[in-house]
Amino acid sequence: VGAGHRALLVVTTAGAEGVPHAALGELHVRGGGGDLDDAGVYLAKHFKGKKIAFVHDKTPYGKGLADETLKVLKAKGGKDVMYEGINPAETDYAALVSKLKSANVDGVYYGGDYTEAGLILRQIVDQGPKPPRQGGDGWDDK
């Protein structure tokens, strides 16, 4: 993420279908299960023409989330500038963060577990401006 730029980090996971978005707050984008379209539609609407990177943890779950959200984004006219798989259980994502910074992305979509999402976000914040945190209920382990 380039200096002086803000980045969106969207993390999705399956969650309760009946919870209205207003109850979750404006910085929360849900996706997963029947809500898979939500993240892709949100990105297409609010990040039109922006550089969005898709990162996943190579699992059927995480890659599936990233693939389906990217599919919806593309159907709505959006596109990705980067599509990367990470190795779960690693702790150093400096190479990924460097790629994100070099690509000067405006947003990062992450499909996967909260542990890696937290590590990646921490390393993005440590190397540059704090991006607004948006994501699904996979942000927290509680």
mmCIF file with all atom_site columns, C-alpha atoms in Angstrom:
data_model
loop_
_atom_site.group_PDB
_atom_site.id
_atom_site.type_symbol
_atom_site.label_atom_id
_atom_site.label_alt_id
_atom_site.label_comp_id
_atom_site.label_asym_id
_atom_site.label_entity_id
_atom_site.label_seq_id
_atom_site.pdbx_PDB_ins_code
_atom_site.Cartn_x
_atom_site.Cartn_y
_atom_site.Cartn_z
_atom_site.occupancy
_atom_site.B_iso_or_equiv
_atom_site.pdbx_formal_charge
_atom_site.auth_seq_id
_atom_site.auth_comp_id
_atom_site.auth_asym_id
_atom_site.auth_atom_id
_atom_site.pdbx_PDB_model_num
ATOM 1   C CA . VAL A 1 1   ? 0.000   0.000   0.000   1.00 0.00 ? 1   VAL A CA 1
ATOM 2   C CA . GLY A 1 2   ? 1.650   3.197   -1.142  1.00 0.00 ? 2   GLY A CA 1
ATOM 3   C CA . ALA A 1 3   ? 2.545   5.982   1.244   1.00 0.00 ? 3   ALA A CA 1
ATOM 4   C CA . GLY A 1 4   ? -0.337  8.342   1.855   1.00 0.00 ? 4   GLY A CA 1
ATOM 5   C CA . HIS A 1 5   ? -2.890  5.866   0.508   1.00 0.00 ? 5   HIS A CA 1
ATOM 6   C CA . ARG A 1 6   ? -5.638  4.106   2.385   1.00 0.00 ? 6   ARG A CA 1
ATOM 7   C CA . ALA A 1 7   ? -6.442  0.503   1.626   1.00 0.00 ? 7   ALA A CA 1
ATOM 8   C CA . LEU A 1 8   ? -9.493  -1.613  2.152   1.00 0.00 ? 8   LEU A CA 1
ATOM 9   C CA . LEU A 1 9   ? -9.028  -5.049  3.640   1.00 0.00 ? 9   LEU A CA 1
ATOM 10  C CA . VAL A 1 10  ? -12.120 -7.202  3.252   1.00 0.00 ? 10  VAL A CA 1
ATOM 11  C CA . VAL A 1 11  ? -12.198 -10.582 4.965   1.00 0.00 ? 11  VAL A CA 1
ATOM 12  C CA . THR A 1 12  ? -15.195 -12.830 4.607   1.00 0.00 ? 12  THR A CA 1
ATOM 13  C CA . THR A 1 13  ? -16.482 -15.920 6.308   1.00 0.00 ? 13  THR A CA 1
ATOM 14  C CA . ALA A 1 14  ? -19.805 -17.646 6.628   1.00 0.00 ? 14  ALA A CA 1
ATOM 15  C CA . GLY A 1 15  ? -22.100 -15.957 9.094   1.00 0.00 ? 15  GLY A CA 1
ATOM 16  C CA . ALA A 1 16  ? -25.665 -15.402 10.175  1.00 0.00 ? 16  ALA A CA 1
ATOM 17  C CA . GLU A 1 17  ? -27.857 -14.679 7.160   1.00 0.00 ? 17  GLU A CA 1
ATOM 18  C CA . GLY A 1 18  ? -30.530 -12.718 9.003   1.00 0.00 ? 18  GLY A CA 1
ATOM 19  C CA . VAL A 1 19  ? -28.390 -9.938  10.492  1.00 0.00 ? 19  VAL A CA 1
ATOM 20  C CA . PRO A 1 20  ? -29.093 -6.641  8.696   1.00 0.00 ? 20  PRO A CA 1
ATOM 21  C CA . HIS A 1 21  ? -26.046 -4.714  7.542   1.00 0.00 ? 21  HIS A CA 1
ATOM 22  C CA . ALA A 1 22  ? -27.093 -1.644  9.527   1.00 0.00 ? 22  ALA A CA 1
ATOM 23  C CA . ALA A 1 23  ? -26.715 -3.636  12.736  1.00 0.00 ? 23  ALA A CA 1
ATOM 24  C CA . LEU A 1 24  ? -23.127 -4.483  11.861  1.00 0.00 ? 24  LEU A CA 1
ATOM 25  C CA . GLY A 1 25  ? -21.899 -0.944  11.221  1.00 0.00 ? 25  GLY A CA 1
ATOM 26  C CA . GLU A 1 26  ? -20.673 0.839   8.135   1.00 0.00 ? 26  GLU A CA 1
ATOM 27  C CA . LEU A 1 27  ? -17.133 -0.585  8.239   1.00 0.00 ? 27  LEU A CA 1
ATOM 28  C CA . HIS A 1 28  ? -18.268 -4.179  8.053   1.00 0.00 ? 28  HIS A CA 1
ATOM 29  C CA . VAL A 1 29  ? -18.741 -6.078  4.800   1.00 0.00 ? 29  VAL A CA 1
ATOM 30  C CA . ARG A 1 30  ? -20.162 -9.556  5.231   1.00 0.00 ? 30  ARG A CA 1
ATOM 31  C CA . GLY A 1 31  ? -19.682 -12.354 2.799   1.00 0.00 ? 31  GLY A CA 1
ATOM 32  C CA . GLY A 1 32  ? -19.907 -16.109 2.820   1.00 0.00 ? 32  GLY A CA 1
ATOM 33  C CA . GLY A 1 33  ? -22.647 -18.621 2.315   1.00 0.00 ? 33  GLY A CA 1
ATOM 34  C CA . GLY A 1 34  ? -25.592 -16.785 0.770   1.00 0.00 ? 34  GLY A CA 1
ATOM 35  C CA . ASP A 1 35  ? -23.822 -13.448 1.262   1.00 0.00 ? 35  ASP A CA 1
ATOM 36  C CA . LEU A 1 36  ? -20.974 -14.158 -1.175  1.00 0.00 ? 36  LEU A CA 1
ATOM 37  C CA . ASP A 1 37  ? -22.313 -11.586 -3.597  1.00 0.00 ? 37  ASP A CA 1
ATOM 38  C CA . ASP A 1 38  ? -22.203 -8.823  -0.971  1.00 0.00 ? 38  ASP A CA 1
ATOM 39  C CA . ALA A 1 39  ? -18.432 -8.346  -0.910  1.00 0.00 ? 39  ALA A CA 1
ATOM 40  C CA . GLY A 1 40  ? -18.088 -8.397  -4.707  1.00 0.00 ? 40  GLY A CA 1
ATOM 41  C CA . VAL A 1 41  ? -20.994 -5.990  -5.165  1.00 0.00 ? 41  VAL A CA 1
ATOM 42  C CA . TYR A 1 42  ? -19.584 -3.693  -2.467  1.00 0.00 ? 42  TYR A CA 1
ATOM 43  C CA . LEU A 1 43  ? -16.145 -3.655  -4.077  1.00 0.00 ? 43  LEU A CA 1
ATOM 44  C CA . ALA A 1 44  ? -17.608 -2.984  -7.538  1.00 0.00 ? 44  ALA A CA 1
ATOM 45  C CA . LYS A 1 45  ? -19.743 -0.125  -6.223  1.00 0.00 ? 45  LYS A CA 1
ATOM 46  C CA . HIS A 1 46  ? -17.340 1.588   -3.833  1.00 0.00 ? 46  HIS A CA 1
ATOM 47  C CA . PHE A 1 47  ? -14.000 0.821   -5.489  1.00 0.00 ? 47  PHE A CA 1
ATOM 48  C CA . LYS A 1 48  ? -14.896 1.297   -9.145  1.00 0.00 ? 48  LYS A CA 1
ATOM 49  C CA . GLY A 1 49  ? -11.712 1.851   -11.120 1.00 0.00 ? 49  GLY A CA 1
ATOM 50  C CA . LYS A 1 50  ? -9.537  1.174   -8.063  1.00 0.00 ? 50  LYS A CA 1
ATOM 51  C CA . LYS A 1 51  ? -6.723  -1.345  -7.733  1.00 0.00 ? 51  LYS A CA 1
ATOM 52  C CA . ILE A 1 52  ? -7.889  -4.351  -5.713  1.00 0.00 ? 52  ILE A CA 1
ATOM 53  C CA . ALA A 1 53  ? -5.654  -7.261  -4.727  1.00 0.00 ? 53  ALA A CA 1
ATOM 54  C CA . PHE A 1 54  ? -7.128  -10.674 -3.933  1.00 0.00 ? 54  PHE A CA 1
ATOM 55  C CA . VAL A 1 55  ? -5.220  -12.799 -1.417  1.00 0.00 ? 55  VAL A CA 1
ATOM 56  C CA . HIS A 1 56  ? -6.253  -16.246 -0.194  1.00 0.00 ? 56  HIS A CA 1
ATOM 57  C CA . ASP A 1 57  ? -4.852  -19.031 1.968   1.00 0.00 ? 57  ASP A CA 1
ATOM 58  C CA . LYS A 1 58  ? -4.950  -21.751 -0.742  1.00 0.00 ? 58  LYS A CA 1
ATOM 59  C CA . THR A 1 59  ? -7.567  -23.751 1.168   1.00 0.00 ? 59  THR A CA 1
ATOM 60  C CA . PRO A 1 60  ? -10.849 -24.705 -0.496  1.00 0.00 ? 60  PRO A CA 1
ATOM 61  C CA . TYR A 1 61  ? -12.551 -22.323 1.936   1.00 0.00 ? 61  TYR A CA 1
ATOM 62  C CA . GLY A 1 62  ? -10.304 -19.278 1.512   1.00 0.00 ? 62  GLY A CA 1
ATOM 63  C CA . LYS A 1 63  ? -9.630  -19.696 -2.195  1.00 0.00 ? 63  LYS A CA 1
ATOM 64  C CA . GLY A 1 64  ? -13.327 -20.346 -2.746  1.00 0.00 ? 64  GLY A CA 1
ATOM 65  C CA . LEU A 1 65  ? -14.244 -17.072 -1.042  1.00 0.00 ? 65  LEU A CA 1
ATOM 66  C CA . ALA A 1 66  ? -11.693 -15.133 -3.058  1.00 0.00 ? 66  ALA A CA 1
ATOM 67  C CA . ASP A 1 67  ? -12.692 -16.801 -6.343  1.00 0.00 ? 67  ASP A CA 1
ATOM 68  C CA . GLU A 1 68  ? -16.425 -16.252 -5.865  1.00 0.00 ? 68  GLU A CA 1
ATOM 69  C CA . THR A 1 69  ? -16.017 -12.637 -4.747  1.00 0.00 ? 69  THR A CA 1
ATOM 70  C CA . LEU A 1 70  ? -13.697 -11.929 -7.676  1.00 0.00 ? 70  LEU A CA 1
ATOM 71  C CA . LYS A 1 71  ? -16.213 -13.557 -10.030 1.00 0.00 ? 71  LYS A CA 1
ATOM 72  C CA . VAL A 1 72  ? -18.961 -11.215 -8.775  1.00 0.00 ? 72  VAL A CA 1
ATOM 73  C CA . LEU A 1 73  ? -16.629 -8.206  -8.988  1.00 0.00 ? 73  LEU A CA 1
ATOM 74  C CA . LYS A 1 74  ? -15.738 -9.024  -12.603 1.00 0.00 ? 74  LYS A CA 1
ATOM 75  C CA . ALA A 1 75  ? -19.405 -9.573  -13.496 1.00 0.00 ? 75  ALA A CA 1
ATOM 76  C CA . LYS A 1 76  ? -20.042 -6.036  -12.212 1.00 0.00 ? 76  LYS A CA 1
ATOM 77  C CA . GLY A 1 77  ? -17.231 -4.604  -14.367 1.00 0.00 ? 77  GLY A CA 1
ATOM 78  C CA . GLY A 1 78  ? -14.441 -4.588  -11.781 1.00 0.00 ? 78  GLY A CA 1
ATOM 79  C CA . LYS A 1 79  ? -11.054 -6.246  -11.973 1.00 0.00 ? 79  LYS A CA 1
ATOM 80  C CA . ASP A 1 80  ? -8.186  -7.343  -9.792  1.00 0.00 ? 80  ASP A CA 1
ATOM 81  C CA . VAL A 1 81  ? -4.594  -6.153  -10.064 1.00 0.00 ? 81  VAL A CA 1
ATOM 82  C CA . MET A 1 82  ? -3.128  -9.041  -8.097  1.00 0.00 ? 82  MET A CA 1
ATOM 83  C CA . TYR A 1 83  ? -4.206  -12.565 -7.157  1.00 0.00 ? 83  TYR A CA 1
ATOM 84  C CA . GLU A 1 84  ? -1.958  -14.248 -4.596  1.00 0.00 ? 84  GLU A CA 1
ATOM 85  C CA . GLY A 1 85  ? -2.085  -17.396 -2.496  1.00 0.00 ? 85  GLY A CA 1
ATOM 86  C CA . ILE A 1 86  ? -0.276  -17.469 0.845   1.00 0.00 ? 86  ILE A CA 1
ATOM 87  C CA . ASN A 1 87  ? 0.884   -20.414 2.916   1.00 0.00 ? 87  ASN A CA 1
ATOM 88  C CA . PRO A 1 88  ? -1.212  -20.744 6.065   1.00 0.00 ? 88  PRO A CA 1
ATOM 89  C CA . ALA A 1 89  ? 0.665   -20.882 9.379   1.00 0.00 ? 89  ALA A CA 1
ATOM 90  C CA . GLU A 1 90  ? 3.485   -18.649 8.152   1.00 0.00 ? 90  GLU A CA 1
ATOM 91  C CA . THR A 1 91  ? 4.160   -15.606 10.282  1.00 0.00 ? 91  THR A CA 1
ATOM 92  C CA . ASP A 1 92  ? 6.175   -13.392 7.937   1.00 0.00 ? 92  ASP A CA 1
ATOM 93  C CA . TYR A 1 93  ? 4.202   -11.897 5.069   1.00 0.00 ? 93  TYR A CA 1
ATOM 94  C CA . ALA A 1 94  ? 6.721   -9.140  4.268   1.00 0.00 ? 94  ALA A CA 1
ATOM 95  C CA . ALA A 1 95  ? 7.088   -10.324 0.662   1.00 0.00 ? 95  ALA A CA 1
ATOM 96  C CA . LEU A 1 96  ? 3.322   -10.128 0.153   1.00 0.00 ? 96  LEU A CA 1
ATOM 97  C CA . VAL A 1 97  ? 3.130   -6.684  1.765   1.00 0.00 ? 97  VAL A CA 1
ATOM 98  C CA . SER A 1 98  ? 5.983   -5.493  -0.471  1.00 0.00 ? 98  SER A CA 1
ATOM 99  C CA . LYS A 1 99  ? 4.081   -6.736  -3.549  1.00 0.00 ? 99  LYS A CA 1
ATOM 100 C CA . LEU A 1 100 ? 0.968   -4.924  -2.369  1.00 0.00 ? 100 LEU A CA 1
ATOM 101 C CA . LYS A 1 101 ? 2.921   -1.728  -1.841  1.00 0.00 ? 101 LYS A CA 1
ATOM 102 C CA . SER A 1 102 ? 4.654   -2.042  -5.226  1.00 0.00 ? 102 SER A CA 1
ATOM 103 C CA . ALA A 1 103 ? 1.291   -2.510  -6.954  1.00 0.00 ? 103 ALA A CA 1
ATOM 104 C CA . ASN A 1 104 ? 0.002   0.558   -5.062  1.00 0.00 ? 104 ASN A CA 1
ATOM 105 C CA . VAL A 1 105 ? -3.281  -1.209  -4.337  1.00 0.00 ? 105 VAL A CA 1
ATOM 106 C CA . ASP A 1 106 ? -6.320  0.639   -3.042  1.00 0.00 ? 106 ASP A CA 1
ATOM 107 C CA . GLY A 1 107 ? -7.820  -2.419  -1.402  1.00 0.00 ? 107 GLY A CA 1
ATOM 108 C CA . VAL A 1 108 ? -7.057  -5.981  -0.370  1.00 0.00 ? 108 VAL A CA 1
ATOM 109 C CA . TYR A 1 109 ? -9.625  -8.759  -0.306  1.00 0.00 ? 109 TYR A CA 1
ATOM 110 C CA . TYR A 1 110 ? -8.564  -11.718 1.847   1.00 0.00 ? 110 TYR A CA 1
ATOM 111 C CA . GLY A 1 111 ? -10.203 -15.139 1.824   1.00 0.00 ? 111 GLY A CA 1
ATOM 112 C CA . GLY A 1 112 ? -9.078  -17.309 4.692   1.00 0.00 ? 112 GLY A CA 1
ATOM 113 C CA . ASP A 1 113 ? -8.690  -17.667 8.421   1.00 0.00 ? 113 ASP A CA 1
ATOM 114 C CA . TYR A 1 114 ? -8.534  -14.782 10.903  1.00 0.00 ? 114 TYR A CA 1
ATOM 115 C CA . THR A 1 115 ? -5.048  -15.675 12.167  1.00 0.00 ? 115 THR A CA 1
ATOM 116 C CA . GLU A 1 116 ? -3.372  -14.953 8.841   1.00 0.00 ? 116 GLU A CA 1
ATOM 117 C CA . ALA A 1 117 ? -5.683  -11.974 8.196   1.00 0.00 ? 117 ALA A CA 1
ATOM 118 C CA . GLY A 1 118 ? -4.496  -10.400 11.440  1.00 0.00 ? 118 GLY A CA 1
ATOM 119 C CA . LEU A 1 119 ? -0.839  -11.031 10.685  1.00 0.00 ? 119 LEU A CA 1
ATOM 120 C CA . ILE A 1 120 ? -1.139  -9.594  7.184   1.00 0.00 ? 120 ILE A CA 1
ATOM 121 C CA . LEU A 1 121 ? -3.035  -6.536  8.419   1.00 0.00 ? 121 LEU A CA 1
ATOM 122 C CA . ARG A 1 122 ? -0.483  -5.937  11.193  1.00 0.00 ? 122 ARG A CA 1
ATOM 123 C CA . GLN A 1 123 ? 2.358   -6.092  8.678   1.00 0.00 ? 123 GLN A CA 1
ATOM 124 C CA . ILE A 1 124 ? 0.548   -3.717  6.291   1.00 0.00 ? 124 ILE A CA 1
ATOM 125 C CA . VAL A 1 125 ? 0.018   -1.247  9.136   1.00 0.00 ? 125 VAL A CA 1
ATOM 126 C CA . ASP A 1 126 ? 3.653   -1.576  10.252  1.00 0.00 ? 126 ASP A CA 1
ATOM 127 C CA . GLN A 1 127 ? 4.867   -0.700  6.743   1.00 0.00 ? 127 GLN A CA 1
ATOM 128 C CA . GLY A 1 128 ? 2.528   2.167   5.988   1.00 0.00 ? 128 GLY A CA 1
ATOM 129 C CA . PRO A 1 129 ? -0.694  4.008   6.747   1.00 0.00 ? 129 PRO A CA 1
ATOM 130 C CA . LYS A 1 130 ? -3.398  2.139   8.598   1.00 0.00 ? 130 LYS A CA 1
ATOM 131 C CA . PRO A 1 131 ? -6.046  0.899   6.163   1.00 0.00 ? 131 PRO A CA 1
ATOM 132 C CA . PRO A 1 132 ? -9.691  1.027   7.174   1.00 0.00 ? 132 PRO A CA 1
ATOM 133 C CA . ARG A 1 133 ? -10.621 -2.408  8.500   1.00 0.00 ? 133 ARG A CA 1
ATOM 134 C CA . GLN A 1 134 ? -13.543 -4.025  6.802   1.00 0.00 ? 134 GLN A CA 1
ATOM 135 C CA . GLY A 1 135 ? -14.407 -7.636  6.769   1.00 0.00 ? 135 GLY A CA 1
ATOM 136 C CA . GLY A 1 136 ? -16.611 -10.465 7.806   1.00 0.00 ? 136 GLY A CA 1
ATOM 137 C CA . ASP A 1 137 ? -16.949 -12.197 11.099  1.00 0.00 ? 137 ASP A CA 1
ATOM 138 C CA . GLY A 1 138 ? -13.626 -13.937 10.475  1.00 0.00 ? 138 GLY A CA 1
ATOM 139 C CA . TRP A 1 139 ? -11.852 -10.855 11.835  1.00 0.00 ? 139 TRP A CA 1
ATOM 140 C CA . ASP A 1 140 ? -12.172 -12.071 15.376  1.00 0.00 ? 140 ASP A CA 1
ATOM 141 C CA . ASP A 1 141 ? -11.845 -15.396 17.124  1.00 0.00 ? 141 ASP A CA 1
ATOM 142 C CA . LYS A 1 142 ? -14.415 -14.512 19.812  1.00 0.00 ? 142 LYS A CA 1
#
